[in-house]
GROMACS .gro file of C-alpha atoms in nm:
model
  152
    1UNK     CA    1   2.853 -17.394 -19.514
    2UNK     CA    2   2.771 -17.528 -19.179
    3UNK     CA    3   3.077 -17.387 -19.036
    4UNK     CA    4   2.933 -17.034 -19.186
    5UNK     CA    5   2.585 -17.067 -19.039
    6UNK     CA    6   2.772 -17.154 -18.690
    7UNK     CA    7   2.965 -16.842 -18.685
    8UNK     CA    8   2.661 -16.617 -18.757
    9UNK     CA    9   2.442 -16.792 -18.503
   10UNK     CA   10   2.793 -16.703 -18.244
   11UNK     CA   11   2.779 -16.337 -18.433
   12UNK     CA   12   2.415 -16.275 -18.294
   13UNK     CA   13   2.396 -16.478 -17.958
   14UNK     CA   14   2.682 -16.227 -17.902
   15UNK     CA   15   2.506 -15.921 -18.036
   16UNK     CA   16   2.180 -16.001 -17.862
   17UNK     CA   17   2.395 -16.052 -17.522
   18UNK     CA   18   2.543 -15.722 -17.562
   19UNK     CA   19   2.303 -15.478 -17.703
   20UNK     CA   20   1.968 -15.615 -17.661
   21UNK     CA   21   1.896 -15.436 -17.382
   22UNK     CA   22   2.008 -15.156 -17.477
   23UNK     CA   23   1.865 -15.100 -17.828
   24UNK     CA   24   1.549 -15.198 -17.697
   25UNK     CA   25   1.512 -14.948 -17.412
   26UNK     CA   26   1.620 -14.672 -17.701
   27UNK     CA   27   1.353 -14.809 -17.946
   28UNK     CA   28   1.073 -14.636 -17.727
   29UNK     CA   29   1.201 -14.339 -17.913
   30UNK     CA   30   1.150 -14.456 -18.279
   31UNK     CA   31   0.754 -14.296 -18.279
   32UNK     CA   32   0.911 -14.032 -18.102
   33UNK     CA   33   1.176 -13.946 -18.433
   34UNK     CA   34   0.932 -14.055 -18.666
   35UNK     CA   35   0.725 -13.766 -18.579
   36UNK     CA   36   1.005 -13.464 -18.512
   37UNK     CA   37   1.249 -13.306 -18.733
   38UNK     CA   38   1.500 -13.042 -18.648
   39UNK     CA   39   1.261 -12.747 -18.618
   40UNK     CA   40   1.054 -12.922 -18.350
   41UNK     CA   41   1.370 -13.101 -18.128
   42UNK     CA   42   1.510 -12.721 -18.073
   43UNK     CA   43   1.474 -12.338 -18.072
   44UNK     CA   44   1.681 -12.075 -18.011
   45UNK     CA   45   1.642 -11.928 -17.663
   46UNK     CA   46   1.381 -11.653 -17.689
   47UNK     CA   47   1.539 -11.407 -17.379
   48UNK     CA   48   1.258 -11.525 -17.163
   49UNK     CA   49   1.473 -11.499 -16.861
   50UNK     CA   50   1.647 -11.205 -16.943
   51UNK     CA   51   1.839 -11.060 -17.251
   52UNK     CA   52   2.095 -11.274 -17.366
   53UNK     CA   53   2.359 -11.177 -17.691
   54UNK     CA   54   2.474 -11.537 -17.729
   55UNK     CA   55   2.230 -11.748 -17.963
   56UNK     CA   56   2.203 -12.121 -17.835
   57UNK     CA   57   1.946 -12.389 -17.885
   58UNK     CA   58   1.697 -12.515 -17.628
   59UNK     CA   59   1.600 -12.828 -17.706
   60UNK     CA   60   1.281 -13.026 -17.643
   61UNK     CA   61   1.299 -13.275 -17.317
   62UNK     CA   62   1.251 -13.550 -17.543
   63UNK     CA   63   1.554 -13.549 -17.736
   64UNK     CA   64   1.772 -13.493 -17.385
   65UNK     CA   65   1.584 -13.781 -17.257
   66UNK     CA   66   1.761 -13.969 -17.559
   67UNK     CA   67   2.083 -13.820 -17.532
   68UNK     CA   68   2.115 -13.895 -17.132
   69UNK     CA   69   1.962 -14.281 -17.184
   70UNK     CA   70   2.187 -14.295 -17.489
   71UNK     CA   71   2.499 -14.191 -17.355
   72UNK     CA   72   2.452 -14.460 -17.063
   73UNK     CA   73   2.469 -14.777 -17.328
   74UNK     CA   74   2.677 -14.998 -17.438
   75UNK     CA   75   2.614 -14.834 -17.769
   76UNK     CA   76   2.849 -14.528 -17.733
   77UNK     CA   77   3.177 -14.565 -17.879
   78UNK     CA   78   3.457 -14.278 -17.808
   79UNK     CA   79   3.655 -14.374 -18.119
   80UNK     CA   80   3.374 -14.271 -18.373
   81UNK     CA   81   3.602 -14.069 -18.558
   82UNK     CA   82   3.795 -14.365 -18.650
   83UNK     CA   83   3.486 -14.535 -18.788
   84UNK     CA   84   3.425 -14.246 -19.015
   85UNK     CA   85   3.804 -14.241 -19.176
   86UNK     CA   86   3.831 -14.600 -19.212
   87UNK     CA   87   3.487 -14.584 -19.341
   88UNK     CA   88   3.529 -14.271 -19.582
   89UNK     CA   89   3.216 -14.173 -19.438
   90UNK     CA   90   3.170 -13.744 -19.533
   91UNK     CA   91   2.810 -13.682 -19.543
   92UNK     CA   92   2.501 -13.774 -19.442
   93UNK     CA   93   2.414 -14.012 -19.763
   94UNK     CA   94   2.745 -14.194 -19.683
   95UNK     CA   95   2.624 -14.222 -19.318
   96UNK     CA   96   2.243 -14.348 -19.473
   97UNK     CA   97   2.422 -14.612 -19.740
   98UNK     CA   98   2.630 -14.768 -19.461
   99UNK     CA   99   2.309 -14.757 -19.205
  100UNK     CA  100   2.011 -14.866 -19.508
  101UNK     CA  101   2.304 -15.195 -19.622
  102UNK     CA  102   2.428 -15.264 -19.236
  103UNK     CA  103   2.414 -15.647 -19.145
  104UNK     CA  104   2.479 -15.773 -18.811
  105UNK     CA  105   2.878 -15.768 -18.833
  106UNK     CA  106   2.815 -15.371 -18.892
  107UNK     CA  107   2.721 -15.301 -18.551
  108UNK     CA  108   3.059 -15.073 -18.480
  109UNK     CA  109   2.974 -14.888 -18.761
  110UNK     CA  110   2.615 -14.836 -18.650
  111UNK     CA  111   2.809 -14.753 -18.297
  112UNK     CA  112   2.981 -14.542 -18.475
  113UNK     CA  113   2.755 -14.316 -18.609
  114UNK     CA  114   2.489 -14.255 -18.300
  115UNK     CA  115   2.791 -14.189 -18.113
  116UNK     CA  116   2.901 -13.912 -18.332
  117UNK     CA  117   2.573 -13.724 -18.314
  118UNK     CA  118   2.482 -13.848 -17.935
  119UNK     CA  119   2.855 -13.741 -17.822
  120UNK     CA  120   2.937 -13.454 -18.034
  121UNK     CA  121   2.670 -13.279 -17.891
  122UNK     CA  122   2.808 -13.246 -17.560
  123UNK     CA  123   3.065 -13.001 -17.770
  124UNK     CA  124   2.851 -12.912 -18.070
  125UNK     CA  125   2.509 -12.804 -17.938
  126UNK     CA  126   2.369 -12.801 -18.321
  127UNK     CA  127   2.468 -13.155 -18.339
  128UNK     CA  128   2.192 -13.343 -18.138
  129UNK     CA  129   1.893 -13.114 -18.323
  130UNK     CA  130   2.123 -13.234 -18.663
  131UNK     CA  131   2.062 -13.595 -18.569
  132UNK     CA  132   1.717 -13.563 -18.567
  133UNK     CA  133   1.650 -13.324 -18.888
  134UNK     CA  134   1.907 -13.573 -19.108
  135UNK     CA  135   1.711 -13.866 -18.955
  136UNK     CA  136   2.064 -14.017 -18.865
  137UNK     CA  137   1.895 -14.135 -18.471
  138UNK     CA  138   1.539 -14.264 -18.608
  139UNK     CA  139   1.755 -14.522 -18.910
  140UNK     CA  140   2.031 -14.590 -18.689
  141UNK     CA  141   1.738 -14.703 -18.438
  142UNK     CA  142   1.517 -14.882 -18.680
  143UNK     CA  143   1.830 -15.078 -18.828
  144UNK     CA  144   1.923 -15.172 -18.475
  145UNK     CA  145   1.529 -15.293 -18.359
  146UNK     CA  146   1.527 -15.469 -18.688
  147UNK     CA  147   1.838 -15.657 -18.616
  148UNK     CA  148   1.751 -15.744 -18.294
  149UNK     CA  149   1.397 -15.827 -18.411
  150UNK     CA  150   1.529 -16.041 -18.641
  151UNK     CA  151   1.778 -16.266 -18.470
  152UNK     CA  152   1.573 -16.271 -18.145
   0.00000   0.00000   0.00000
């Protein structure tokens, strides 16, 4: 038992050392997700400089604000994909299970998932206005400040 208790207290002094920071500079944007869904993080360009045939999303300066801040931290993982197979992750209630019943040792799958939405955007441009309409940033956040919260 004491041997248990050691290793979680080693868990979090590690956690806290590597993503404290981080999580809590991104946190500022919990209010900020609380109060947006898809409809207000994006539009589609309205020809306002000139005709254009190609529909693309502009997207609100708070949600790129995110996505540039996010991108910086240790938070962003580049092998997200494998946290979704190994996972069997396939929608976004398998995505809000593993967030809602994440512990501590679950922080590569909480990694895991902001990266997919922060990173896939840079490809996808639906997929950053999809993080914030699913809710997927403002969980992943909470679950992280709660963590932190928690074992600070």
């Amino acid at each position: 038992m004491a041997a248990e208790i050691e290793t979680e207290n080693v868990v979090a002094e590690e956690f806290l050392r590597e993503y404290k920071s981080d999580i809590l500079a991104l946190s500022v944007y919990i209010p900020y997700f609380t109060s947006k869904g898809a409809k207000d993080v994006s539009k589609d360009y309205d020809g306002e400089y000139g005709a254009s045939s190609l529909n693309f999303p502009v997207f609100d300066s708070m949600l790129l604000s995110f996505v540039k801040k996010a991108q910086k931290t240790k938070l962003m993982d580049r092998n997200y994909p494998y946290v979704y197979s190994r996972n069997n992750i396939r929608t976004h209630d398998d995505e809000r299970k593993i967030i809602a019943f994440a512990t501590i040792r679950d922080i590569g799958k909480l990694r895991g998932i902001l990266s997919r939405y922060v990173l896939e955007g840079n490809r996808i441009a639906s997929r950053w206005s999809e993080g914030a309409e699913e809710r997927i940033y403002l969980e992943v956040l909470e679950k992280l400040k709660e963590l932190v919260d928690f074992y600070s």
